[in-house]
Each structure stands twice: as structure tokens, then as C-alpha cells.
XYZ file of C-alpha atoms in Angstrom:
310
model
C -27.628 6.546 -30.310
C -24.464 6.707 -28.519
C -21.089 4.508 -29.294
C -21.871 1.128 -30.944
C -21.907 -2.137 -27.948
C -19.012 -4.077 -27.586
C -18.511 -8.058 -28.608
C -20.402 -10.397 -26.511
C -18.668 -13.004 -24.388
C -17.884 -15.285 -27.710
C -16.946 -12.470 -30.168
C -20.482 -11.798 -32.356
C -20.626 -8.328 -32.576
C -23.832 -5.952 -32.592
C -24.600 -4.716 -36.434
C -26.832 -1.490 -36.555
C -29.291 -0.446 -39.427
C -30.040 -4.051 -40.277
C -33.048 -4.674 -42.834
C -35.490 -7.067 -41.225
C -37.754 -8.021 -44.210
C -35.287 -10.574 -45.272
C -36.008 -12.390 -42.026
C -39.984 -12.781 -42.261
C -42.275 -14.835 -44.251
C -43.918 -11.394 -45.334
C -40.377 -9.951 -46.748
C -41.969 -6.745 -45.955
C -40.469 -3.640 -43.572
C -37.758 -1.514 -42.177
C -34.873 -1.910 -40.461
C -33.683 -2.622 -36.713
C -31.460 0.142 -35.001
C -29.204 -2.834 -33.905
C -29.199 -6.545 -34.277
C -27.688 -9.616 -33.226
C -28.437 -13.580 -33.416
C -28.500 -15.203 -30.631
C -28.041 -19.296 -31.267
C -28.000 -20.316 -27.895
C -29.163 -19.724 -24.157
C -25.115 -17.810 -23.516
C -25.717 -15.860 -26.854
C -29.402 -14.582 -25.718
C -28.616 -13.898 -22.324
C -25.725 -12.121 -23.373
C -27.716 -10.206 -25.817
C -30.376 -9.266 -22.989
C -27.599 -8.076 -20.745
C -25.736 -5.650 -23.380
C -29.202 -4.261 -24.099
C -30.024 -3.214 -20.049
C -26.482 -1.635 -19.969
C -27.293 0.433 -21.994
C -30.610 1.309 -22.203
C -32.004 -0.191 -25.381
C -35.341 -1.780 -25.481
C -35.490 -5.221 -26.773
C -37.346 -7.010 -29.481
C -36.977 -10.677 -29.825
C -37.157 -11.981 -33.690
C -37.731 -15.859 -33.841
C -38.847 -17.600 -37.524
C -40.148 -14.270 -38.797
C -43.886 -15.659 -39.064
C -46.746 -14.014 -37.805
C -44.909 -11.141 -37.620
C -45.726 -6.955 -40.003
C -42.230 -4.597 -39.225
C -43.166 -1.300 -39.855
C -41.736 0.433 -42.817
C -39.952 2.514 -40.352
C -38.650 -0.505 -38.542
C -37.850 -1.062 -35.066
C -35.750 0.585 -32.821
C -33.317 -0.596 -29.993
C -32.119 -4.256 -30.302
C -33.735 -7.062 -32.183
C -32.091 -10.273 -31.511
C -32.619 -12.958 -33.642
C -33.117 -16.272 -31.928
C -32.191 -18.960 -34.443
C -31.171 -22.315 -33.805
C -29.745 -24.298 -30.576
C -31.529 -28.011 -30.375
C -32.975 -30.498 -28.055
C -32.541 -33.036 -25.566
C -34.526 -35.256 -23.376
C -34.976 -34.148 -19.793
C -36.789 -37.761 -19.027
C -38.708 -40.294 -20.309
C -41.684 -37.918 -20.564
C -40.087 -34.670 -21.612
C -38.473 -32.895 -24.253
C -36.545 -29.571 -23.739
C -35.793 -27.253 -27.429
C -34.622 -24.044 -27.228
C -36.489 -21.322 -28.521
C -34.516 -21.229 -31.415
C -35.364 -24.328 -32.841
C -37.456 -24.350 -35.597
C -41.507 -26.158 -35.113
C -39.985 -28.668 -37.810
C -36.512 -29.157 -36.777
C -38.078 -30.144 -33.610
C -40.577 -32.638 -34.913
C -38.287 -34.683 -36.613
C -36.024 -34.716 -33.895
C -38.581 -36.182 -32.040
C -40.000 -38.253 -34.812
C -36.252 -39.893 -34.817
C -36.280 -40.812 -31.683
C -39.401 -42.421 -31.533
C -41.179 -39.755 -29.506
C -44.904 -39.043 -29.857
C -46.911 -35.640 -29.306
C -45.322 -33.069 -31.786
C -45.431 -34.838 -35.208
C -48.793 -33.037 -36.347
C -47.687 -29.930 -35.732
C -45.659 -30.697 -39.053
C -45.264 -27.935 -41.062
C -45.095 -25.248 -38.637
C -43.766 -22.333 -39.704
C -41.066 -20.233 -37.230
C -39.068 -20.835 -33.787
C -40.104 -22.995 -31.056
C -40.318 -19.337 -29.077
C -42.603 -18.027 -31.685
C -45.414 -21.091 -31.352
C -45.462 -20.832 -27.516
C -45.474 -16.740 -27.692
C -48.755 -16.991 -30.187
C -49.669 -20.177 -28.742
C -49.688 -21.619 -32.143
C -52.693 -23.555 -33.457
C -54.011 -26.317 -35.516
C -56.722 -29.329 -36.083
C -58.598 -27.423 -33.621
C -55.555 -27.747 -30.771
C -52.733 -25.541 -29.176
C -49.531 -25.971 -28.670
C -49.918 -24.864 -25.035
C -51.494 -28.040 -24.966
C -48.207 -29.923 -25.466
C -46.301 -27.958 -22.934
C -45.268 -28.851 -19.190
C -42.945 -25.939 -18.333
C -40.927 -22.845 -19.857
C -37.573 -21.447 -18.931
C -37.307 -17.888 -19.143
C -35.607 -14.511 -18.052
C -37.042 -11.519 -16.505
C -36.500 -7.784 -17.226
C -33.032 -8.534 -14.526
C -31.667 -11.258 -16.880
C -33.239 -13.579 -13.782
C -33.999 -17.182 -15.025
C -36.476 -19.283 -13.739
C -38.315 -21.883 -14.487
C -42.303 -21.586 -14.874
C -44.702 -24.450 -14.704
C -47.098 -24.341 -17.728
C -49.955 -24.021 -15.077
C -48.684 -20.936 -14.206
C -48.156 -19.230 -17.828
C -51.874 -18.556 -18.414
C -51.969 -20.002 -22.141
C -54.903 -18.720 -23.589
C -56.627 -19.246 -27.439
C -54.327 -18.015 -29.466
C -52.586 -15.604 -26.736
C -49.403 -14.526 -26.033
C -48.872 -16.610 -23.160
C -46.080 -14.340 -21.407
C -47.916 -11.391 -21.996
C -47.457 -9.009 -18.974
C -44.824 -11.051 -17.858
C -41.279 -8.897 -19.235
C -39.874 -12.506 -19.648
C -37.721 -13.434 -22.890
C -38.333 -17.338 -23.508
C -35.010 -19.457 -23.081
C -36.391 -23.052 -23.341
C -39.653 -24.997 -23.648
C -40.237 -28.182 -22.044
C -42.864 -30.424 -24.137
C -44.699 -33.863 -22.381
C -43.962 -37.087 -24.758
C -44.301 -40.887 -24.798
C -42.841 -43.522 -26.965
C -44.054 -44.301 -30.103
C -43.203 -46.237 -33.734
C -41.458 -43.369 -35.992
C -43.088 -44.861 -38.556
C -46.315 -43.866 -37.506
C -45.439 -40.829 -36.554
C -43.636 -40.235 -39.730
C -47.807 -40.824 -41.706
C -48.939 -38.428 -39.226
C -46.531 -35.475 -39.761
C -46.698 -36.651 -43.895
C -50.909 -35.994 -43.256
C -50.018 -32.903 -41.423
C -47.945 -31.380 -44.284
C -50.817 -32.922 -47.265
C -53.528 -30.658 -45.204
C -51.157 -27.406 -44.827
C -50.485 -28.028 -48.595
C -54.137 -27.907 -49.648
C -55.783 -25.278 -47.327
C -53.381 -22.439 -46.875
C -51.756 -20.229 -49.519
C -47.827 -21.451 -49.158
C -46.970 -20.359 -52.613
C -46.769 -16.952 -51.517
C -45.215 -14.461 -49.121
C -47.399 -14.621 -45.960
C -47.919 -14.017 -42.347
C -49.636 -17.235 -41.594
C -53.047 -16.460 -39.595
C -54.003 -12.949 -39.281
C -56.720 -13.314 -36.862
C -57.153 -15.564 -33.784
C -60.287 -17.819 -33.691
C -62.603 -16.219 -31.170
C -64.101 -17.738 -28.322
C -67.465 -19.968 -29.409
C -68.498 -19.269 -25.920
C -68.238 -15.390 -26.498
C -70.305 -14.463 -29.520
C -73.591 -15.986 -31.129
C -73.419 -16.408 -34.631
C -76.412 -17.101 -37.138
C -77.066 -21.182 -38.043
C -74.136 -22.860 -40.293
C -71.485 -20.230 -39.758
C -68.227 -21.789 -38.391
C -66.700 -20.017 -35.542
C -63.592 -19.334 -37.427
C -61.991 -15.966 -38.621
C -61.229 -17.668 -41.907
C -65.212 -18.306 -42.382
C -66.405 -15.050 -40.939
C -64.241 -13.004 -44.015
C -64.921 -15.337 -46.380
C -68.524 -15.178 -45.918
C -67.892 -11.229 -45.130
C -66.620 -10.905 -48.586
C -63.200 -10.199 -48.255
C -61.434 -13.288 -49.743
C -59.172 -11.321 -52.582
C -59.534 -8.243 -51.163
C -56.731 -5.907 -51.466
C -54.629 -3.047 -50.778
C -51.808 -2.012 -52.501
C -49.835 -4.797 -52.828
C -51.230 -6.618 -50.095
C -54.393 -9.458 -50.512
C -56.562 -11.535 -48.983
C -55.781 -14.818 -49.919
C -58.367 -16.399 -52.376
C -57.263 -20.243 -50.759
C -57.449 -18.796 -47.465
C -59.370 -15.833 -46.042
C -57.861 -16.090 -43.038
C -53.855 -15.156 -44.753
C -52.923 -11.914 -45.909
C -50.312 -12.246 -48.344
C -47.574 -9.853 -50.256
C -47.673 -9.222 -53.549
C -45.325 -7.642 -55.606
C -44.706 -3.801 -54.483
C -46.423 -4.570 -50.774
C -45.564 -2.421 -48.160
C -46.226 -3.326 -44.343
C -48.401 0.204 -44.521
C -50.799 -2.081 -46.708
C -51.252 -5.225 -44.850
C -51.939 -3.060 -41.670
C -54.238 -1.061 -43.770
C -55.903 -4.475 -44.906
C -55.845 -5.887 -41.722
C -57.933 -3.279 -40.411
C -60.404 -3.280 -43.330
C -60.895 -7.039 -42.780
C -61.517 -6.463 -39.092
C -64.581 -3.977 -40.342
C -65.795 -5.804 -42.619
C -66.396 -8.578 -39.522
C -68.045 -6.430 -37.286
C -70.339 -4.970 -39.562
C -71.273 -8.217 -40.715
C -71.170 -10.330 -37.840
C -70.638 -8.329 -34.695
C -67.359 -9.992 -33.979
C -64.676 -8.344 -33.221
C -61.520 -10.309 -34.573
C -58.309 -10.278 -32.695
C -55.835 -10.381 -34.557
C -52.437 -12.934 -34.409
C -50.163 -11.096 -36.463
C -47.846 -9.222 -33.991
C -46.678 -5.479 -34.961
C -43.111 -5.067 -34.502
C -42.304 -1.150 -34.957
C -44.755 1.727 -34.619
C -47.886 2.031 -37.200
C -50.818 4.296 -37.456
C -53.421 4.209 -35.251
């Protein structure tokens, strides 16, 4: 791959042959040619420009959720977002860097008295991650919540996009076909009592507890919801991917060491000896098992970083 990059502007260096399953909530897959973590806007931009010089294609790596790495992992750079914070922009906004984690943010704006995030409690990964996923829950989306978005191009140009502009669909990657690398996220707010706030985030949390599989290693969602408006299904069956393979039989289906969950169709989880060869296997099966039964073609949410079988 040529010599190894030199230090960015504030000494980090690049690390090659880095193993990524430490750094998902699957624990599963190869390693990244060459890494760094990026904690704040200097740091990613940096990051972005060493890669162009020389040539490497770029991954970005937020929380690790809702991601499968390959076995074979990923080449060129994966930076790491992690961290940074947030800070009011005015009385109606809130700014986080993609770095900051769904929860860190929510109880920074819980402290503050701040109303609009607290029941997305519980939210697992980066700020980045929800708004490239477009992150769900109680039947909203966290595009929803969002007035504008910060971001650089393929040139390390920044610019500012309003949130009319991104095109946030259900469930979509909402800078899809874009070549932009999130910076910031601005978020619309008004005042509140934290300690109302502070019961809604607790209910939050109780639900996430009792409906989704957090025991184990997971993805979170494997499947976007479709579109009501886009399929006809038979009387009493939810439009939800979670129903359709439950009631397509796949709840504790398995491959290898990957399953279904039994709490939670719609969650693919690692057991012990998993590979990410048997999730993607499993995801697949799952998405058969849908269209035979239903006619539905389910999307799915978990992103593949790396190359896997066709």
C-alpha cells in the first residue's frame, strides 16, 4: 500500500491492520487497512484530507451499531468518529458533533432543560450514525428532529445543508448520493422541566428494555419498516419487518452462530463462534422467507462495511 501517512496536524498517527469487531455492537469482522479516531471537526477533516492525498477511500465508523464488517474487513481508511459535544446555537437549536453518542446527547439536553431528544433514550451509536440511518422509534425519525447538517464534500468543502434539502427518507441514508462526511447536526428544541424529561427518557429506556434483545451482541434493526403506502398486506398484519418474520417463521432462526432473536424478530444477534459470513447469510434467508410469504421485499438497515458475497 505504499509508505504509512504521516501525523495529523495534532500528532495522532494512522495505525494499519486494525481489528474492527471490537468497535461494533456485533463484535464480529475483519480488519481496516488503516485507522484513525477522529474526536473532533480538526481531527476528521484532517483525517479526510490525508486520505485524498493519497488515494485511499474512506469509511467513516461512528458507534459501531447497525453496522456487519466483512470477515475480510475493509480496506483504505476507517476513521472512527468518537466523541466531541454540544452547544446551543440559539434558543431553538442544538448543534452535537457527529461523534457524540444518541445518549450523551440526551442528557446533555435533558440538563439543560431542553425538550425534543429525551425519547430517543437509549439509542445506541454516534449522533452521525442516527442521522446516516435516519434512526427510528415510537413510530418517529430522527430526521424529524433535525433543522440542518454540516458536512464536507469529496474536496474537504464544508457547507452547511438545510434539513429540507437532505432528502430524509424512512429509514434512509439521508446523504446517500451526496459524497458528504457528516461534521455536525443541528437539532430544533424548546424549554422544558428536566424533570419531565428525565420520566420520559426513564419510559424510553423501560420499553427498549422489554422489547429488544440487549442482553446480547446485536446490530440493532436489520430491516427498515417498509412503506404502508407501498405494499398490501392481508387483515391484522402490522406493517413492520419485525411482524412480517415473526409471522414468516423466522424468530430463532439461525446460521452458524448467528440468530434471529426470539424477543425480537426484527434483531439478528451473535452467538458464540458467529462470523459476519453468517449474519449476511441470515440476513438474506430472512429477506426470503418475507417475500415468499408476504410479497415484501425488506430493505434492510444494517449497512455492509467491506465486500461480501453476492
Amino acid at each position: 500500500m505504499g509508505s504509512e501517512p504521516g501525523p495529523l496536524p495534532n500528532g495522532k498517527r494512522f495505525r494499519s491492520n486494525v481489528p474492527l469487531a471490537p468497535l461494533t455492537t456485533l463484535g464480529l469482522g475483519g480488519t481496516a487497512d488503516w485507522f484513525i479516531e477522529a474526536r473532533g471537526e480538526g481531527e476528521l477533516l484532517g483525517a479526510l484530507a490525508a486520505a485524498r492525498k493519497r488515494g485511499l477511500p474512506v469509511t467513516v465508523l461512528g458507534g459501531g451499531s447497525n453496522v456487519l464488517v466483512s470477515d475480510a474487513g475493509v480496506r483504505g481508511l476507517v476513521v472512527r468518529v468518537k466523541g466531541g459535544g454540544a452547544r446551543r446555537v440559539d434558543s431553538r437549536t442544538v448543534r452535537a458533533f457527529a461523534g457524540m453518542t444518541m445518549n450523551g446527547l440526551v442528557r446533555w439536553s435533558i440538563q439543560r432543560g431542553l425538550a425534543g431528544l429525551e425519547a430517543w433514550a437509549g439509542t445506541p451509536g454516534t449522533v452521525g450514525g442516527a442521522i446516516h440511518g435516519n434512526a427510528h422509534f415510537g413510530g418517529r425519525e430522527v430526521g424529524e428532529l433535525v433543522t440542518g447538517l454540516r458536512v464536507a464534500d469529496d474536496a474537504g468543502r464544508v457547507e452547511t445543508v438545510c434539513a429540507e434539502d437532505v432528502g430524509f427518507g424512512p429509514g434512509g441514508d439521508a446523504l446517500a448520493g451526496r459524497g458528504s462526511v457528516l461534521l455536525s447536526a443541528d437539532f430544533g428544541v424548546r424549554p422544558a422541566d428536566p424533570a419531565v424529561l428525565r420520566r420520559r427518557a426513564r419510559a424510553s429506556l423501560a420499553f427498549r428494555k422489554q422489547t429488544q434483545p440487549l442482553a446480547v451482541p446485536s446490530a440493532g434493526c436489520a430491516f427498515r419498516n417498509p412503506d404502508p403506502e407501498a405494499i398490501s398486506l392481508p387483515p391484522g398484519v402490522p406493517c413492520a419487518a419485525g411482524a412480517l418474520l415473526d409471522r414468516a417463521g423466522m424468530k430463532g432462526a439461525r446460521i452458524g452462530g448467528a440468530r434471529v432473536s426470539e424477543v425480537h424478530a426484527n434483531f439478528l444477534t451473535a452467538g458464540p463462534g458467529a462470523t459476519a459470513a453468517d449474519v449476511h447469510r441470515l440476513l438474506g434467508i430472512c429477506q426470503a422467507a418475507v417475500q415468499a410469504a408476504f410479497g415484501v421485499n425488506l430493505i434492510p438497515e444494517l449497512v455492509l462495511l467491506g465486500d461480501f458475497p453476492s
